[in-house]
PDB file of C-alpha atoms and ligand atoms in Angstrom:
ATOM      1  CA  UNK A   1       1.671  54.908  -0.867  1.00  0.00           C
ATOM      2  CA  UNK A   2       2.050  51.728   1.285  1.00  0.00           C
ATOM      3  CA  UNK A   3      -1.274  50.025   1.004  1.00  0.00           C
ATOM      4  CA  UNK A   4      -2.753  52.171   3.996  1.00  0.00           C
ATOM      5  CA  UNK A   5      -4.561  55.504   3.565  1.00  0.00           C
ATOM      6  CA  UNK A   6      -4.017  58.396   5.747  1.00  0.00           C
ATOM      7  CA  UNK A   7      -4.696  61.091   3.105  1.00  0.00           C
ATOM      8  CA  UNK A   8      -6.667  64.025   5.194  1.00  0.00           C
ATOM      9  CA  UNK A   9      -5.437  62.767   8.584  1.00  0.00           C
ATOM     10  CA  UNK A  10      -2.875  64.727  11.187  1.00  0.00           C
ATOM     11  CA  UNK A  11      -0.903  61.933  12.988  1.00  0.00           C
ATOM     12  CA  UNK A  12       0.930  62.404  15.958  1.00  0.00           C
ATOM     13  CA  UNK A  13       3.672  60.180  16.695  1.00  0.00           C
ATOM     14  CA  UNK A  14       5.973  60.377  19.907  1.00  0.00           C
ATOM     15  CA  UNK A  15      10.084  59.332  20.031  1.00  0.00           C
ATOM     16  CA  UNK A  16       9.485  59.896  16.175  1.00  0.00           C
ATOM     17  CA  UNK A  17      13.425  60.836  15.983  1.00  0.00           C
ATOM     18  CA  UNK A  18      14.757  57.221  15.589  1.00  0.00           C
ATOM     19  CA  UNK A  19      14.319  53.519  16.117  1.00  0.00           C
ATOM     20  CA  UNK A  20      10.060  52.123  15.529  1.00  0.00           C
ATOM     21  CA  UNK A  21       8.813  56.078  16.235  1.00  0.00           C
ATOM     22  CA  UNK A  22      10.679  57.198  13.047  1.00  0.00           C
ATOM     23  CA  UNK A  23       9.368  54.327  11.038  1.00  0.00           C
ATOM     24  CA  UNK A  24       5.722  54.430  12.290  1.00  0.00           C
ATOM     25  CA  UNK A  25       6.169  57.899  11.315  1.00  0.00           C
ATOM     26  CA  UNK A  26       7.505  57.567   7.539  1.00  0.00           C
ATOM     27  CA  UNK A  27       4.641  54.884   7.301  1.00  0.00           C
ATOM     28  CA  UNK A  28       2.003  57.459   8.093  1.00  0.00           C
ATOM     29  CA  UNK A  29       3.467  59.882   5.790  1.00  0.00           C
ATOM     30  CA  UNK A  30       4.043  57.246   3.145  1.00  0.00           C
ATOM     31  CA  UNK A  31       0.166  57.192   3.401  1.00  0.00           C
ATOM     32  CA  UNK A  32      -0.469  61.031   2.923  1.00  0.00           C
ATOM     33  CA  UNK A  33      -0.949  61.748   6.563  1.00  0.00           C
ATOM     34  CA  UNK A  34       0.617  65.242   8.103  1.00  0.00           C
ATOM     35  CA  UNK A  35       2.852  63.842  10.434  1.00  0.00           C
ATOM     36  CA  UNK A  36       3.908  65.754  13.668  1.00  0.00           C
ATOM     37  CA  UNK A  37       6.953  63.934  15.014  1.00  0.00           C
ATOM     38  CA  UNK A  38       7.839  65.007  18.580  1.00  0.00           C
ATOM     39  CA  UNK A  39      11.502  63.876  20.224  1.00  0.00           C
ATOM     40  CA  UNK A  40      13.429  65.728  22.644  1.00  0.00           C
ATOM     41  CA  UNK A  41      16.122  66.817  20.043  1.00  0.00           C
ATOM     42  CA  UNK A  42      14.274  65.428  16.503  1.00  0.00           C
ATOM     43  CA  UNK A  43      14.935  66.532  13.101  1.00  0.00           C
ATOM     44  CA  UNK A  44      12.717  67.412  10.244  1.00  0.00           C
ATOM     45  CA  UNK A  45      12.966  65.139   7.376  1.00  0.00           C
ATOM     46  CA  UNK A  46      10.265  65.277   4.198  1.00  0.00           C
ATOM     47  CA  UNK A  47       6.939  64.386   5.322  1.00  0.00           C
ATOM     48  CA  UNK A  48       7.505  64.165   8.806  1.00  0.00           C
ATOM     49  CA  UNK A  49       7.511  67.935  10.874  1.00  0.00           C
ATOM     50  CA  UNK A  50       9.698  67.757  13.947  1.00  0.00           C
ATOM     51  CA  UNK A  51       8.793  69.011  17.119  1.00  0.00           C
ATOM     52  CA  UNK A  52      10.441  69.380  20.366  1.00  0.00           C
ATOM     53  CA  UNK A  53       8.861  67.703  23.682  1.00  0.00           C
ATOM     54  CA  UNK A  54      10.013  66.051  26.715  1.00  0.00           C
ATOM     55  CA  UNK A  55       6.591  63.906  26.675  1.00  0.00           C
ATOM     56  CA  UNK A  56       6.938  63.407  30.396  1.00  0.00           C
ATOM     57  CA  UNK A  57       6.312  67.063  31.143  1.00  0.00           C
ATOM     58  CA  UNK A  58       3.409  68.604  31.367  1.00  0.00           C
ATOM     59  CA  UNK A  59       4.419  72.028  30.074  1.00  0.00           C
ATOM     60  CA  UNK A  60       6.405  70.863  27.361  1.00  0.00           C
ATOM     61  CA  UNK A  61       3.669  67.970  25.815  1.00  0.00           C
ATOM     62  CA  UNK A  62       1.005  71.021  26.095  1.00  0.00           C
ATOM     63  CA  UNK A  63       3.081  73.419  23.830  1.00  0.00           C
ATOM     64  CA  UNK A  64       4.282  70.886  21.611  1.00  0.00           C
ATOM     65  CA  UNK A  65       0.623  69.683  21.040  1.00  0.00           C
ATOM     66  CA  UNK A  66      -0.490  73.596  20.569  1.00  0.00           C
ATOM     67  CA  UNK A  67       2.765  74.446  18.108  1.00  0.00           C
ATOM     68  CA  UNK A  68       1.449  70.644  15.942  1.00  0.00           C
ATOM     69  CA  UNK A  69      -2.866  72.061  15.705  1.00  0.00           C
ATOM     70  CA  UNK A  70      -1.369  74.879  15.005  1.00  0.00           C
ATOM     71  CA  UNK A  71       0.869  73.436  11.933  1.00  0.00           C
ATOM     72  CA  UNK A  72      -1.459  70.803  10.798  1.00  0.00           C
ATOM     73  CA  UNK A  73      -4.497  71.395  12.068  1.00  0.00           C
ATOM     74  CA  UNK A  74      -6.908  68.730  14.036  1.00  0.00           C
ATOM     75  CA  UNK A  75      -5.011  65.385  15.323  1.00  0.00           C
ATOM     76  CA  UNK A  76      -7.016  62.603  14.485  1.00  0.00           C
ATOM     77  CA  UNK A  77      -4.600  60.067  15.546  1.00  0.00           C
ATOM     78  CA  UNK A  78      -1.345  59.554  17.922  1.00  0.00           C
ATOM     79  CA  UNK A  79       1.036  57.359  18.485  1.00  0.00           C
ATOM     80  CA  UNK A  80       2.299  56.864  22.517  1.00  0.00           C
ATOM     81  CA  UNK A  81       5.978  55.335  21.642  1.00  0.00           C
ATOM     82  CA  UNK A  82       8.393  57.568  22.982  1.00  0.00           C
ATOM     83  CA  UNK A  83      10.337  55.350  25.497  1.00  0.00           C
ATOM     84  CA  UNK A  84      13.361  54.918  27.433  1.00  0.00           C
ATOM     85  CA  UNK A  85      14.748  51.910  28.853  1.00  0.00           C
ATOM     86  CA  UNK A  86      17.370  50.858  31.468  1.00  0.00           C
ATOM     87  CA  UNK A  87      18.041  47.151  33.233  1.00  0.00           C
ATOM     88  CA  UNK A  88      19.608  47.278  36.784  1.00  0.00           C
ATOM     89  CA  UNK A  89      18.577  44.608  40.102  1.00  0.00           C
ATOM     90  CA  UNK A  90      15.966  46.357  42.086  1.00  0.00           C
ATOM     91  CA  UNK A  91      18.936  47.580  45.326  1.00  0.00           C
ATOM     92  CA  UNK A  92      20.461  49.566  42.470  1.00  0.00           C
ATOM     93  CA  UNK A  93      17.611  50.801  40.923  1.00  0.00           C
ATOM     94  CA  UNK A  94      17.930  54.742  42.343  1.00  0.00           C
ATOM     95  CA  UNK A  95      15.205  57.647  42.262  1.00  0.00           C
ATOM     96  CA  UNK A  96      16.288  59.307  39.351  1.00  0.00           C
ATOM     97  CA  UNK A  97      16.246  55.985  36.977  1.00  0.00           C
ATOM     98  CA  UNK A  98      12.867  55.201  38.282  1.00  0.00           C
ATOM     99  CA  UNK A  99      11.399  58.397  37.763  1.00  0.00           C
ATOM    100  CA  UNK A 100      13.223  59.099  34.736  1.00  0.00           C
ATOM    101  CA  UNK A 101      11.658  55.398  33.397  1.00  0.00           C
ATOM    102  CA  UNK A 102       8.231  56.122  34.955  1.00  0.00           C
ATOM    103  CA  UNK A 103       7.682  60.073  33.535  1.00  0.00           C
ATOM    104  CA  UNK A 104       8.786  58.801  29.834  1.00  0.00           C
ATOM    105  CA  UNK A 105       7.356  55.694  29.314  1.00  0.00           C
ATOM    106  CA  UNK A 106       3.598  56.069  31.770  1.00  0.00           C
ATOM    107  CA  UNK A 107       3.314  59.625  32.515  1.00  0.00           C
ATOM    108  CA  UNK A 108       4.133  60.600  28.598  1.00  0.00           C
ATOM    109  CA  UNK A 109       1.734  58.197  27.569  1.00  0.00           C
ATOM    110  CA  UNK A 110      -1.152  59.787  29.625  1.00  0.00           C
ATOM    111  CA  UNK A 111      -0.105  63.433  28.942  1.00  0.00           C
ATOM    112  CA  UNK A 112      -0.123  62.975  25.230  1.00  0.00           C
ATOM    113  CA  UNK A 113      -3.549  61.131  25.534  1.00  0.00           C
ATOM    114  CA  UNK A 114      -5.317  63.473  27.501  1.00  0.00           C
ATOM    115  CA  UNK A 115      -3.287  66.670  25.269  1.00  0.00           C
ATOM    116  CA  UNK A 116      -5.795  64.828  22.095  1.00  0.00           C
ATOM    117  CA  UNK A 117      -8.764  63.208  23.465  1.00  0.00           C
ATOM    118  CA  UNK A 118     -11.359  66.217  23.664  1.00  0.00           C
ATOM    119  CA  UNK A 119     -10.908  66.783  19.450  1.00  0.00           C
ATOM    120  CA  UNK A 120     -10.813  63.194  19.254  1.00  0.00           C
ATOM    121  CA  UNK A 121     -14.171  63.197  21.106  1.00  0.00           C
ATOM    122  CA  UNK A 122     -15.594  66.232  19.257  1.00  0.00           C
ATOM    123  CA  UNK A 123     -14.929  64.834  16.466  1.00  0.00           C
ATOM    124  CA  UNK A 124     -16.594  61.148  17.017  1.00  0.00           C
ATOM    125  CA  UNK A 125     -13.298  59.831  15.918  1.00  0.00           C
ATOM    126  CA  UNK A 126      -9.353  59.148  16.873  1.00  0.00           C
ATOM    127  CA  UNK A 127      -7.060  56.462  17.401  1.00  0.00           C
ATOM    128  CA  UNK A 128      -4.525  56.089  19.852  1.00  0.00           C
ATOM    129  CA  UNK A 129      -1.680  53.392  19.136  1.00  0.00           C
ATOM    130  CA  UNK A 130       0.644  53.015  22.865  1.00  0.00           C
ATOM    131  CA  UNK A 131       3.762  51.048  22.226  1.00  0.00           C
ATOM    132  CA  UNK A 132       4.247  49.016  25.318  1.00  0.00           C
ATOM    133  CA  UNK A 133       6.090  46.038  25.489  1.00  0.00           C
ATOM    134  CA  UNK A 134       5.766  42.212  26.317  1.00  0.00           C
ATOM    135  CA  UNK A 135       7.172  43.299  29.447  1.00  0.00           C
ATOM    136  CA  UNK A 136       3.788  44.985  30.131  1.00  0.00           C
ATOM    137  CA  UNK A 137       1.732  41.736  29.864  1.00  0.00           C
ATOM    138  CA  UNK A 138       5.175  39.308  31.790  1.00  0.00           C
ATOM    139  CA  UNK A 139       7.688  39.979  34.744  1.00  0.00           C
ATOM    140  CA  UNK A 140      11.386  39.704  34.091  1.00  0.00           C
ATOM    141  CA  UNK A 141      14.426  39.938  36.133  1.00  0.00           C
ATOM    142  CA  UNK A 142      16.324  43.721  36.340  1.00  0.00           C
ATOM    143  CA  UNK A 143      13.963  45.810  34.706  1.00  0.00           C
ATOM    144  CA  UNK A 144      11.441  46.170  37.193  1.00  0.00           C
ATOM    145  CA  UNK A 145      11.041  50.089  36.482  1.00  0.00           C
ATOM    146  CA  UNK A 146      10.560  49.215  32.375  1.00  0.00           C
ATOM    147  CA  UNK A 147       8.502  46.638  33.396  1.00  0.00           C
ATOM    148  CA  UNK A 148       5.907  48.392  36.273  1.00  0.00           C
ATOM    149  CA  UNK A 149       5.880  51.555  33.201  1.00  0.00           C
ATOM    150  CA  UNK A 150       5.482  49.378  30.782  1.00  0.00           C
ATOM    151  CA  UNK A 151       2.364  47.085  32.995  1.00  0.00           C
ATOM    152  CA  UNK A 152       0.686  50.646  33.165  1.00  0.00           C
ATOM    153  CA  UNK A 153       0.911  51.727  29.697  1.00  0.00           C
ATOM    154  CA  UNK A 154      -1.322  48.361  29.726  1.00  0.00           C
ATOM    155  CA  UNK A 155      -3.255  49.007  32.205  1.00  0.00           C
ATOM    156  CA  UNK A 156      -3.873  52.822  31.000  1.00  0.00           C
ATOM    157  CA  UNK A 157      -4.687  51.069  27.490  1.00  0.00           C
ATOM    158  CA  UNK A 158      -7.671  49.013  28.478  1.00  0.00           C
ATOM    159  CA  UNK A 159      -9.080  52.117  30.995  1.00  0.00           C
ATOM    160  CA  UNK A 160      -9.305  54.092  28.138  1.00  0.00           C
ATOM    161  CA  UNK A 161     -10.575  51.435  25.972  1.00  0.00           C
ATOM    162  CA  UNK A 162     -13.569  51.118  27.893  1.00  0.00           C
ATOM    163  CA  UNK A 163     -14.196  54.557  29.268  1.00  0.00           C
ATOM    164  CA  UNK A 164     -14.692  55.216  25.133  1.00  0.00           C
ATOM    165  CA  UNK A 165     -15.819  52.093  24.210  1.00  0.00           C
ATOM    166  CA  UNK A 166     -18.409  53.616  21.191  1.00  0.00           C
ATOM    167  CA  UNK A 167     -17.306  56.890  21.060  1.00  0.00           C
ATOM    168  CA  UNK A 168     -15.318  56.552  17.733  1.00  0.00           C
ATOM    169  CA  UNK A 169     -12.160  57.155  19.421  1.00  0.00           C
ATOM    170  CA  UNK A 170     -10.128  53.715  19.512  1.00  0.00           C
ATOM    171  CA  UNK A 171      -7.082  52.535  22.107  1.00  0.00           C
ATOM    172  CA  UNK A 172      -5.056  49.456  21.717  1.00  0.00           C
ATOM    173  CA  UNK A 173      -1.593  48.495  22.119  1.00  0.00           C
ATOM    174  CA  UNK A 174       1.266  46.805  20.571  1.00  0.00           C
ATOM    175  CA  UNK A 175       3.434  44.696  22.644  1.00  0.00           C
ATOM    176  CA  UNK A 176       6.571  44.276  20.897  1.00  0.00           C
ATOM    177  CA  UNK A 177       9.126  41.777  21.889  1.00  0.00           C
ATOM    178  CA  UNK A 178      13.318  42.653  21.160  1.00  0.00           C
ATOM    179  CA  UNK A 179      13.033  44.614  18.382  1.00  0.00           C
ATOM    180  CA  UNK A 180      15.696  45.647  16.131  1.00  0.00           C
ATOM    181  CA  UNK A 181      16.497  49.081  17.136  1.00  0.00           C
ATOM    182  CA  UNK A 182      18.923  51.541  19.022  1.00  0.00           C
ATOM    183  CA  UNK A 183      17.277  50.299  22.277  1.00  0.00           C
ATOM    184  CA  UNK A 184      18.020  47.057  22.087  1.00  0.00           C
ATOM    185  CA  UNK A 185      21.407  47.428  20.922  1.00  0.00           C
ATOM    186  CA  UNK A 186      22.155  49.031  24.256  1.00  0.00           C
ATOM    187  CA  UNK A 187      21.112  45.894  25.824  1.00  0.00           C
ATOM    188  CA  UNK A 188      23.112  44.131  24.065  1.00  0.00           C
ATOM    189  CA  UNK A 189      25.815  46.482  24.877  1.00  0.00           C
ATOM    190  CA  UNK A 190      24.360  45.979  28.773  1.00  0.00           C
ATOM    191  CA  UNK A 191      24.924  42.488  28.829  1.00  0.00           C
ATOM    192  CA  UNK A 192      28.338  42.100  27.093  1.00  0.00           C
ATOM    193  CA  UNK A 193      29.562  44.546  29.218  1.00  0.00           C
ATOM    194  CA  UNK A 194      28.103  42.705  32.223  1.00  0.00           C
ATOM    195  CA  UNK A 195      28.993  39.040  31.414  1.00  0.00           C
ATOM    196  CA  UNK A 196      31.629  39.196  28.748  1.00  0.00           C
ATOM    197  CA  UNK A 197      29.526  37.698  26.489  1.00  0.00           C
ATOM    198  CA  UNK A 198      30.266  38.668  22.337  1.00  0.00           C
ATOM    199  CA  UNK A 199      28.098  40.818  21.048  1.00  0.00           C
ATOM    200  CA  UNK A 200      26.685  37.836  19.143  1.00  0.00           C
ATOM    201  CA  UNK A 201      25.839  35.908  22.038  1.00  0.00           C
ATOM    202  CA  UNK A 202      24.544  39.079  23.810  1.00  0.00           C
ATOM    203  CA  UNK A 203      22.218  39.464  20.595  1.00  0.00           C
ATOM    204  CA  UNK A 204      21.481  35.341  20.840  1.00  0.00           C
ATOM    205  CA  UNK A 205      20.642  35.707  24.310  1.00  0.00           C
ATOM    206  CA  UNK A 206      17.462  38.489  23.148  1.00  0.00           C
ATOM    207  CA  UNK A 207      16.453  36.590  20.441  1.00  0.00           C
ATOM    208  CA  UNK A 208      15.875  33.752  23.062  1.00  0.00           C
ATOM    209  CA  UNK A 209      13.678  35.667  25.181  1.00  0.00           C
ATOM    210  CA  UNK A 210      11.282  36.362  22.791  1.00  0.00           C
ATOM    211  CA  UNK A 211       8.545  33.325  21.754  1.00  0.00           C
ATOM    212  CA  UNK A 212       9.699  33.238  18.680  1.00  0.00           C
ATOM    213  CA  UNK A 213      13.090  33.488  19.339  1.00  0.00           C
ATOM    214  CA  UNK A 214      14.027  36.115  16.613  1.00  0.00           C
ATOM    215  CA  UNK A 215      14.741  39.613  17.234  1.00  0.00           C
ATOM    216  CA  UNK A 216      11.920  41.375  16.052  1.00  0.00           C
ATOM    217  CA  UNK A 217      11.866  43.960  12.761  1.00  0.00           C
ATOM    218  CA  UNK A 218      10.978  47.406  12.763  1.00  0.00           C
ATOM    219  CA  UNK A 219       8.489  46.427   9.449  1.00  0.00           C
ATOM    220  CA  UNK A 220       6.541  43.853  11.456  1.00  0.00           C
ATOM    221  CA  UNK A 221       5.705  46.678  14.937  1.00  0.00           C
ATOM    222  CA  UNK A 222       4.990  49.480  11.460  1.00  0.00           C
ATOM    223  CA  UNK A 223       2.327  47.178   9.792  1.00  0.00           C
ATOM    224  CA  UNK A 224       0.661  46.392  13.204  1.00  0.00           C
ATOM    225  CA  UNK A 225       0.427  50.188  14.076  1.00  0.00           C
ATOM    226  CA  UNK A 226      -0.487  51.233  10.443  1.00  0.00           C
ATOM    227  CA  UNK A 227      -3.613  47.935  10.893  1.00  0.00           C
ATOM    228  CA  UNK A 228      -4.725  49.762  13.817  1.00  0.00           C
ATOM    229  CA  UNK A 229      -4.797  53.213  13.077  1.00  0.00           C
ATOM    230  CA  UNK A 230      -6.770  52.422   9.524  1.00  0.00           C
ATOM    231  CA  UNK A 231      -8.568  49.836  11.584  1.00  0.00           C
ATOM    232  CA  UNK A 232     -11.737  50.288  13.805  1.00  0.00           C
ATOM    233  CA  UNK A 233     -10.530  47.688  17.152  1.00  0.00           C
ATOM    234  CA  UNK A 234     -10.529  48.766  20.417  1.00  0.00           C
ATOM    235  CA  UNK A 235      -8.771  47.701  23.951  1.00  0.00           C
ATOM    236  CA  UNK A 236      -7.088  45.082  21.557  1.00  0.00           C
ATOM    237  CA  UNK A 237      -3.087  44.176  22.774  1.00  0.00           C
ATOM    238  CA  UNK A 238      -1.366  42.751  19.518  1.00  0.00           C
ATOM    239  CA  UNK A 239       1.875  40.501  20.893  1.00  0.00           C
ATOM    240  CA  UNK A 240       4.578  40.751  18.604  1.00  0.00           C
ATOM    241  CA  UNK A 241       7.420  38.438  19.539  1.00  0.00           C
TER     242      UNK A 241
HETATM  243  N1  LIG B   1      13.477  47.974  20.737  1.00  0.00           N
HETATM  244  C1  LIG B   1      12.887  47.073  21.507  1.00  0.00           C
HETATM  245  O1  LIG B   1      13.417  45.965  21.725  1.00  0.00           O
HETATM  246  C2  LIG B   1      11.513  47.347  22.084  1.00  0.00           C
HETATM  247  C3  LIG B   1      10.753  46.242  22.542  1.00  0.00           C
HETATM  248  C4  LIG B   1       9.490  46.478  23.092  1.00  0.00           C
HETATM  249  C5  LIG B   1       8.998  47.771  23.178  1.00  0.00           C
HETATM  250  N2  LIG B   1       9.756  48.819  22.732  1.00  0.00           N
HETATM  251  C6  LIG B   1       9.190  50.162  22.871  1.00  0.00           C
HETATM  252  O2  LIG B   1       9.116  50.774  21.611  1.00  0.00           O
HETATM  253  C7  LIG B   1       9.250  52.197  21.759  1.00  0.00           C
HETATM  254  C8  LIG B   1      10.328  52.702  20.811  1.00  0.00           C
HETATM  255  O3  LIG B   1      11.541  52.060  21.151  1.00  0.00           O
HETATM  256  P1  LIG B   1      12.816  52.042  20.183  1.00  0.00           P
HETATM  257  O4  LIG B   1      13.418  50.710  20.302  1.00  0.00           O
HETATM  258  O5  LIG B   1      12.483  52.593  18.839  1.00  0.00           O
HETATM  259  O6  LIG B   1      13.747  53.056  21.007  1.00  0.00           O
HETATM  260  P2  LIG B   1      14.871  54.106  20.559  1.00  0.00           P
HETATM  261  O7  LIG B   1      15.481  53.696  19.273  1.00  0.00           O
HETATM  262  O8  LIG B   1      15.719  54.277  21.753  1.00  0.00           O
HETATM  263  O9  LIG B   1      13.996  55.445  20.313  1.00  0.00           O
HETATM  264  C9  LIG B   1      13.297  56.042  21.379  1.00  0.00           C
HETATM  265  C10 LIG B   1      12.595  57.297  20.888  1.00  0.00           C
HETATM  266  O10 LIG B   1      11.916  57.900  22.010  1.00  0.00           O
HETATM  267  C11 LIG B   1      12.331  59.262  22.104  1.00  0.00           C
HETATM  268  N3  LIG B   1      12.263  59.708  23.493  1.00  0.00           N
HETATM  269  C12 LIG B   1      12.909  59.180  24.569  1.00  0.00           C
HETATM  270  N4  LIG B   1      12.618  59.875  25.672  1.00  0.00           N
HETATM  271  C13 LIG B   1      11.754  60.853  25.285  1.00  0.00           C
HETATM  272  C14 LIG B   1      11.076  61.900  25.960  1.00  0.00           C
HETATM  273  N5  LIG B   1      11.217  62.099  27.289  1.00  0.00           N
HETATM  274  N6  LIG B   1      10.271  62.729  25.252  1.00  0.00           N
HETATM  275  C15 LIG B   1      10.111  62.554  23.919  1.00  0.00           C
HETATM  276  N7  LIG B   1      10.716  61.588  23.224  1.00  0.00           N
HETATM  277  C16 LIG B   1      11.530  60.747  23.904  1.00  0.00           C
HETATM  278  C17 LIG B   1      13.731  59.288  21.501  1.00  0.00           C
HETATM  279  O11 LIG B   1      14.063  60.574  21.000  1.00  0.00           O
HETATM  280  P3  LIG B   1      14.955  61.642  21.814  1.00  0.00           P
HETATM  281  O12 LIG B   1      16.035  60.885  22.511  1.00  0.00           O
HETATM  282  O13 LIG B   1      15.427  62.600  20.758  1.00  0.00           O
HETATM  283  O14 LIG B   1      13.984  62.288  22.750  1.00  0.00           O
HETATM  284  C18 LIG B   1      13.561  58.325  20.333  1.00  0.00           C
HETATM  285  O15 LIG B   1      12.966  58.985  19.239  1.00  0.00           O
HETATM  286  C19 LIG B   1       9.559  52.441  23.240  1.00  0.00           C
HETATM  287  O16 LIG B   1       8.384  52.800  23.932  1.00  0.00           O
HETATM  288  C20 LIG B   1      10.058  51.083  23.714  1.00  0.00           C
HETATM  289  O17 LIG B   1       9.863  50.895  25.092  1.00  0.00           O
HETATM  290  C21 LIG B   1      10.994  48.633  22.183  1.00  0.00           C
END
């Protein structure tokens, strides 16, 4: 146990194959929560019971939701952090990238929402945790596809918020800033290859566009989840960066 109690609860966490999903994910089961972790291509590990989803399609999120009830019984609480991310200048920012951006990151986050919210409802409880991004509160140059998905996952966080304000179903958000994973090593990648920056610089460079100026740790985006879903607030956006 981890300080947080989950014992009786069936989380549901999204991109739970690597990166802040897989940690949210260990934390929840660290807590004695059932944890259903859906990925595209994830793999069971102890505690945490893989399940295959695209979260951007419709099909796919309502069968993988169906095949976790099934397995674990009522979901009391989910997770929205699947995500995908790509930088390019808006002229070479094609159809595919957008979509591709727009279906993981917005779409997924609505799907998965709407897949839990009338058990939620019957139930006079859930929480919903949606990992957006500082770049859903702030513009920035060459990820204007990240950016407008990420600005929704906002915007579809304080919606919700308020059309169940006092139903005992909670929605906030975490709004992480460079974060220490997978993702943001393929920025870093991004840039050297770009500028011909070193990969230190490249990482220097991140850490400078956060507030802080740090790159951000996986632990610090886990405890604000886990303070949420153990918490009662609602339509809250906790900035971590
Ligand atoms: N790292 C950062 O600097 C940072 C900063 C702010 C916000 N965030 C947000 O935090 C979240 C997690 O990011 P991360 O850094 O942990 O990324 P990551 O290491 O790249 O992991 C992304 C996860 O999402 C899953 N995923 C991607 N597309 C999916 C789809 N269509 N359906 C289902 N799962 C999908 C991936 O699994 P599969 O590939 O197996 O599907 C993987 O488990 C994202 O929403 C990201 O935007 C990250």
């Amino acid at each position: 146990m981890n300080g947080f109690d989950l014992r009786g609860r069936h989380v549901v966490v999204t991109g739970a194959s690597r990166g802040i999903g897989l940690a949210i994910a260990r934390a929840c089961a660290d807590a004695g929560a059932a944890v259903s972790g859906l990925s595209r291509a994830g793999a069971s590990e102890p505690g945490i019971d893989a399940i295959a989803c695209d979260v951007g399609d419709a099909a796919s999120v309502e069968r993988a939701f169906a095949m976790a009830r099934e397995r674990h019984g009522t979901i009391a609480m989910l997770v929205n952090n699947a995500g995908v991310a790509a930088s390019a200048p808006l002229g070479r920012t094609s159809d595919e990238l957008w979509q591709q951006i727009i279906a993981t990151n917005l779409t997924g986050t609505f799907l998965c929402s709407r897949a839990v919210i009338g058990e939620m409802r019957e139930h006079r409880f859930g929480r919903i945790v949606n990992i957006a991004s500082i770049a859903g509160l702030y513009g920035a140059p060459y990820i204007a596809a990240y950016c407008a998905s990420k600005h929704g996952v906002i915007g579809l966080t304080r919606a919700l918020a308020a059309e169940f304000a006092g139903s005992g179903v909670c929605i906030d958000a975490i709004c992480p800033g460079y974060t220490e994973t997978d993702m943001m090593q393929q920025a870093v990648w991004q840039i050297v290859g770009h500028t011909g920056a070193s990969p230190e610089e490249a990482r220097a460079q991140l850490a400078a566009m956060n507030p802080s100026g740090r790159i951000i740790d996986v632990a610090t985006v886990v405890r604000g989840a886990m303070e949420f879903l153990t918490g009662d607030r609602n339509g809250e956006e906790l900035v971590l960066a």
